[in-house]
Amino acid sequence: MCPTQIAAPSSSAGEPSATDAAASSAGARWLCPALTQAGLVRRCAGRVELGLFATKAYLAAHAAPTSLAGLVPDHALIGADRSRAIIDALAAAGLATTPRDYAFRSDSDIAKLAAVRAGLGIGVCQLPLSRRPVPLVRVLPALTFHLDVWVVMHEDLRAVRRVRLVFEHVVAQLGAYATQARETRPVAAKTRPPGARRRPSPG
């Protein structure tokens, strides 16, 4: 999966100019978000939802916040070191933070995810990644971020069948991942009043 780059709540990620996919001769790659370089074929595979998460153990020791204002200074936040993506996203949602408000900072998405799973604090995570291997608890579920997932390859490789098949397969699989990322909320089962009898099925 591509690195976690988040935008303002409920908006798609911006378009970078620094990533140079043309330097790679590997063929198809999955990148986030879309590249603006010429000579590339790109397709958006879907949109992944992200949110704030923590472990059950962390929330057992620290009462879950009920509002954005409750995140600082009452909780240990996990964020980036030099990137302002999370700071800007929270600011767009209405919470101003500074690097000093984050107990753990790293520009590695893997390190930030590992810190959340280790129970060090509250951090941003993609919904599918929050379910395994360490089930995480969503904090402030009304706060959502979105990540557009793009698959990119060199346009001169479109005619190469094996590369085109890999491209189509990756688009399909990341599309399925993005669909899986849509959170489904459990629906409480309806209960019958005491003493009520089950209505017999017709026939």
mmCIF file of C-alpha atoms in Angstrom:
data_model
loop_
_atom_site.group_PDB
_atom_site.id
_atom_site.type_symbol
_atom_site.label_atom_id
_atom_site.label_comp_id
_atom_site.label_asym_id
_atom_site.label_seq_id
_atom_site.Cartn_x
_atom_site.Cartn_y
_atom_site.Cartn_z
ATOM 1 C CA MET A 1 0.000 0.000 0.000
ATOM 2 C CA CYS A 2 1.209 3.465 -0.752
ATOM 3 C CA PRO A 3 2.364 5.841 1.980
ATOM 4 C CA THR A 4 -0.227 7.625 4.069
ATOM 5 C CA GLN A 5 -0.637 11.160 2.777
ATOM 6 C CA ILE A 6 -3.695 12.883 4.147
ATOM 7 C CA ALA A 7 -5.569 15.988 3.160
ATOM 8 C CA ALA A 8 -8.089 18.144 4.923
ATOM 9 C CA PRO A 9 -11.050 16.182 6.290
ATOM 10 C CA SER A 10 -13.340 14.754 3.616
ATOM 11 C CA SER A 11 -11.159 16.021 0.757
ATOM 12 C CA SER A 12 -8.775 14.256 -1.595
ATOM 13 C CA ALA A 13 -5.020 14.518 -1.323
ATOM 14 C CA GLY A 14 -3.193 17.181 -3.298
ATOM 15 C CA GLU A 15 -0.944 16.524 -6.268
ATOM 16 C CA PRO A 16 2.808 16.390 -5.582
ATOM 17 C CA SER A 17 5.606 17.393 -7.908
ATOM 18 C CA ALA A 18 8.594 15.820 -6.151
ATOM 19 C CA THR A 19 8.061 12.137 -6.902
ATOM 20 C CA ASP A 20 9.861 11.076 -10.063
ATOM 21 C CA ALA A 21 8.271 7.895 -11.320
ATOM 22 C CA ALA A 22 9.905 8.300 -14.702
ATOM 23 C CA ALA A 23 13.238 7.441 -13.091
ATOM 24 C CA SER A 24 12.035 3.921 -12.392
ATOM 25 C CA SER A 25 12.207 1.210 -15.038
ATOM 26 C CA ALA A 26 10.120 -1.254 -13.035
ATOM 27 C CA GLY A 27 6.952 -0.620 -15.040
ATOM 28 C CA ALA A 28 3.744 -0.162 -13.069
ATOM 29 C CA ARG A 29 3.861 1.340 -9.568
ATOM 30 C CA TRP A 30 1.220 2.284 -7.036
ATOM 31 C CA LEU A 31 1.600 5.813 -5.806
ATOM 32 C CA CYS A 32 -0.415 8.347 -3.815
ATOM 33 C CA PRO A 33 -1.637 10.744 -4.941
ATOM 34 C CA ALA A 34 -1.751 11.232 -8.740
ATOM 35 C CA LEU A 35 1.406 12.365 -10.505
ATOM 36 C CA THR A 36 1.389 15.317 -12.857
ATOM 37 C CA GLN A 37 4.424 14.268 -14.889
ATOM 38 C CA ALA A 38 4.040 13.915 -18.618
ATOM 39 C CA GLY A 39 4.484 10.533 -20.240
ATOM 40 C CA LEU A 40 2.620 8.588 -17.566
ATOM 41 C CA VAL A 41 -0.600 6.596 -17.585
ATOM 42 C CA ARG A 42 -2.439 7.027 -14.286
ATOM 43 C CA ARG A 43 -5.675 5.722 -12.903
ATOM 44 C CA CYS A 44 -7.360 6.375 -9.573
ATOM 45 C CA ALA A 45 -8.083 2.982 -8.000
ATOM 46 C CA GLY A 46 -10.258 4.362 -5.213
ATOM 47 C CA ARG A 47 -10.406 6.414 -2.046
ATOM 48 C CA VAL A 48 -9.368 5.096 1.352
ATOM 49 C CA GLU A 49 -10.785 6.479 4.596
ATOM 50 C CA LEU A 50 -8.491 7.285 7.496
ATOM 51 C CA GLY A 51 -9.215 8.220 11.086
ATOM 52 C CA LEU A 52 -7.703 8.559 14.541
ATOM 53 C CA PHE A 53 -7.024 5.282 16.349
ATOM 54 C CA ALA A 54 -5.534 3.912 19.564
ATOM 55 C CA THR A 55 -5.234 0.540 21.274
ATOM 56 C CA LYS A 56 -7.752 -0.705 23.819
ATOM 57 C CA ALA A 57 -4.983 -0.714 26.438
ATOM 58 C CA TYR A 58 -4.155 2.940 25.808
ATOM 59 C CA LEU A 59 -7.816 3.986 26.049
ATOM 60 C CA ALA A 60 -8.220 1.904 29.212
ATOM 61 C CA ALA A 61 -5.488 3.993 30.809
ATOM 62 C CA HIS A 62 -6.601 7.291 29.253
ATOM 63 C CA ALA A 63 -10.261 8.163 28.872
ATOM 64 C CA ALA A 64 -11.171 8.484 25.207
ATOM 65 C CA PRO A 65 -11.587 12.107 24.109
ATOM 66 C CA THR A 66 -15.101 13.237 23.294
ATOM 67 C CA SER A 67 -14.043 16.261 21.255
ATOM 68 C CA LEU A 68 -11.061 17.550 19.297
ATOM 69 C CA ALA A 69 -10.219 19.899 22.144
ATOM 70 C CA GLY A 70 -9.781 16.863 24.384
ATOM 71 C CA LEU A 71 -6.814 15.605 22.370
ATOM 72 C CA VAL A 72 -4.411 18.306 23.563
ATOM 73 C CA PRO A 73 -2.893 18.248 26.134
ATOM 74 C CA ASP A 74 -4.681 15.253 27.654
ATOM 75 C CA HIS A 75 -3.424 12.647 25.176
ATOM 76 C CA ALA A 76 -0.194 11.453 23.584
ATOM 77 C CA LEU A 77 -0.441 12.199 19.880
ATOM 78 C CA ILE A 78 1.525 10.410 17.174
ATOM 79 C CA GLY A 79 2.510 12.458 14.138
ATOM 80 C CA ALA A 80 5.171 13.391 11.626
ATOM 81 C CA ASP A 81 8.541 14.945 12.335
ATOM 82 C CA ARG A 82 9.080 17.325 9.418
ATOM 83 C CA SER A 83 5.892 16.896 7.397
ATOM 84 C CA ARG A 84 2.966 19.133 8.324
ATOM 85 C CA ALA A 85 0.293 16.881 6.765
ATOM 86 C CA ILE A 86 -1.284 15.800 10.062
ATOM 87 C CA ILE A 87 -0.885 19.231 11.676
ATOM 88 C CA ASP A 88 -2.567 20.907 8.708
ATOM 89 C CA ALA A 89 -5.346 18.299 8.545
ATOM 90 C CA LEU A 90 -6.178 18.727 12.228
ATOM 91 C CA ALA A 91 -6.017 22.500 11.835
ATOM 92 C CA ALA A 92 -8.555 22.275 8.990
ATOM 93 C CA ALA A 93 -10.778 20.258 11.324
ATOM 94 C CA GLY A 94 -10.529 22.942 14.005
ATOM 95 C CA LEU A 95 -7.640 21.836 16.239
ATOM 96 C CA ALA A 96 -4.400 23.831 16.203
ATOM 97 C CA THR A 97 -1.347 21.776 17.161
ATOM 98 C CA THR A 98 2.415 22.235 17.073
ATOM 99 C CA PRO A 99 5.171 19.601 16.842
ATOM 100 C CA ARG A 100 5.585 19.841 20.617
ATOM 101 C CA ASP A 101 2.064 18.475 21.064
ATOM 102 C CA TYR A 102 3.141 15.119 19.595
ATOM 103 C CA ALA A 103 4.678 12.615 21.979
ATOM 104 C CA PHE A 104 6.019 10.510 19.097
ATOM 105 C CA ARG A 105 7.146 12.013 15.805
ATOM 106 C CA SER A 106 8.437 10.247 12.711
ATOM 107 C CA ASP A 107 8.292 10.769 8.963
ATOM 108 C CA SER A 108 8.070 6.995 8.517
ATOM 109 C CA ASP A 109 4.478 5.818 8.071
ATOM 110 C CA ILE A 110 5.519 2.351 9.239
ATOM 111 C CA ALA A 111 7.038 3.781 12.418
ATOM 112 C CA LYS A 112 3.926 5.861 13.167
ATOM 113 C CA LEU A 113 1.656 2.856 12.642
ATOM 114 C CA ALA A 114 3.900 0.707 14.844
ATOM 115 C CA ALA A 115 3.735 3.373 17.563
ATOM 116 C CA VAL A 116 -0.072 3.362 17.477
ATOM 117 C CA ARG A 117 -0.167 -0.445 17.595
ATOM 118 C CA ALA A 118 2.305 -0.429 20.496
ATOM 119 C CA GLY A 119 -0.096 1.717 22.513
ATOM 120 C CA LEU A 120 2.062 4.835 22.606
ATOM 121 C CA GLY A 121 -0.821 7.150 21.801
ATOM 122 C CA ILE A 122 -3.425 8.258 19.259
ATOM 123 C CA GLY A 123 -2.519 8.462 15.582
ATOM 124 C CA VAL A 124 -3.872 8.429 12.042
ATOM 125 C CA CYS A 125 -4.466 5.040 10.452
ATOM 126 C CA GLN A 126 -6.178 3.634 7.371
ATOM 127 C CA LEU A 127 -9.364 1.782 8.282
ATOM 128 C CA PRO A 128 -8.345 -1.649 6.907
ATOM 129 C CA LEU A 129 -4.990 -1.465 8.698
ATOM 130 C CA SER A 130 -6.784 -0.691 11.955
ATOM 131 C CA ARG A 131 -8.467 -4.106 11.950
ATOM 132 C CA ARG A 132 -5.421 -6.374 11.846
ATOM 133 C CA PRO A 133 -3.103 -7.692 13.107
ATOM 134 C CA VAL A 134 -3.651 -5.509 16.194
ATOM 135 C CA PRO A 135 -7.315 -4.399 16.383
ATOM 136 C CA LEU A 136 -7.433 -0.680 17.086
ATOM 137 C CA VAL A 137 -10.249 1.460 18.477
ATOM 138 C CA ARG A 138 -11.391 4.474 16.519
ATOM 139 C CA VAL A 139 -11.272 7.778 18.362
ATOM 140 C CA LEU A 140 -13.631 10.607 17.393
ATOM 141 C CA PRO A 141 -15.213 8.618 14.529
ATOM 142 C CA ALA A 142 -16.887 11.719 13.099
ATOM 143 C CA LEU A 143 -13.408 12.980 12.152
ATOM 144 C CA THR A 144 -12.451 11.483 8.788
ATOM 145 C CA PHE A 145 -9.651 11.950 6.289
ATOM 146 C CA HIS A 146 -9.431 10.576 2.769
ATOM 147 C CA LEU A 147 -6.594 9.298 0.618
ATOM 148 C CA ASP A 148 -6.923 8.915 -3.157
ATOM 149 C CA VAL A 149 -4.976 5.876 -4.396
ATOM 150 C CA TRP A 150 -3.386 6.154 -7.841
ATOM 151 C CA VAL A 151 -1.676 3.547 -9.992
ATOM 152 C CA VAL A 152 0.884 4.868 -12.474
ATOM 153 C CA MET A 153 2.978 3.409 -15.298
ATOM 154 C CA HIS A 154 5.032 4.723 -18.210
ATOM 155 C CA GLU A 155 2.897 5.323 -21.275
ATOM 156 C CA ASP A 156 5.366 3.477 -23.516
ATOM 157 C CA LEU A 157 4.687 0.306 -21.499
ATOM 158 C CA ARG A 158 0.997 0.228 -22.324
ATOM 159 C CA ALA A 159 1.726 -1.952 -25.330
ATOM 160 C CA VAL A 160 3.584 -4.524 -23.208
ATOM 161 C CA ARG A 161 0.914 -7.064 -22.348
ATOM 162 C CA ARG A 162 2.435 -8.391 -19.137
ATOM 163 C CA VAL A 163 2.888 -4.867 -17.741
ATOM 164 C CA ARG A 164 -0.645 -3.884 -18.768
ATOM 165 C CA LEU A 165 -2.058 -6.992 -17.050
ATOM 166 C CA VAL A 166 -0.144 -6.193 -13.860
ATOM 167 C CA PHE A 167 -1.400 -2.606 -14.048
ATOM 168 C CA GLU A 168 -5.022 -3.736 -14.376
ATOM 169 C CA HIS A 169 -4.598 -6.285 -11.573
ATOM 170 C CA VAL A 170 -3.107 -3.729 -9.181
ATOM 171 C CA VAL A 171 -5.911 -1.260 -9.986
ATOM 172 C CA ALA A 172 -8.514 -3.953 -9.260
ATOM 173 C CA GLN A 173 -6.876 -5.075 -6.004
ATOM 174 C CA LEU A 174 -6.372 -1.553 -4.673
ATOM 175 C CA GLY A 175 -9.949 -0.787 -5.674
ATOM 176 C CA ALA A 176 -11.070 -3.745 -3.561
ATOM 177 C CA TYR A 177 -8.881 -2.497 -0.711
ATOM 178 C CA ALA A 178 -10.463 0.944 -0.931
ATOM 179 C CA THR A 179 -13.936 -0.604 -0.896
ATOM 180 C CA GLN A 180 -12.976 -2.662 2.160
ATOM 181 C CA ALA A 181 -11.847 0.550 3.797
ATOM 182 C CA ARG A 182 -15.394 1.866 3.977
ATOM 183 C CA GLU A 183 -16.376 1.427 7.581
ATOM 184 C CA THR A 184 -19.524 -0.584 8.247
ATOM 185 C CA ARG A 185 -21.210 0.208 11.507
ATOM 186 C CA PRO A 186 -22.862 -2.695 13.364
ATOM 187 C CA VAL A 187 -26.618 -2.563 13.598
ATOM 188 C CA ALA A 188 -28.152 -3.559 16.915
ATOM 189 C CA ALA A 189 -30.409 -6.596 16.663
ATOM 190 C CA LYS A 190 -34.077 -5.930 17.343
ATOM 191 C CA THR A 191 -35.389 -7.584 20.477
ATOM 192 C CA ARG A 192 -38.936 -8.824 21.110
ATOM 193 C CA PRO A 193 -40.894 -7.842 24.223
ATOM 194 C CA PRO A 194 -40.857 -10.455 27.010
ATOM 195 C CA GLY A 195 -43.438 -13.169 26.387
ATOM 196 C CA ALA A 196 -43.916 -12.265 22.747
ATOM 197 C CA ARG A 197 -44.110 -15.223 20.432
ATOM 198 C CA ARG A 198 -42.253 -15.535 17.176
ATOM 199 C CA ARG A 199 -44.622 -15.097 14.218
ATOM 200 C CA PRO A 200 -44.739 -18.320 12.184
ATOM 201 C CA SER A 201 -43.316 -18.037 8.711
ATOM 202 C CA PRO A 202 -45.842 -18.386 5.858
ATOM 203 C CA GLY A 203 -46.075 -21.805 4.306
#
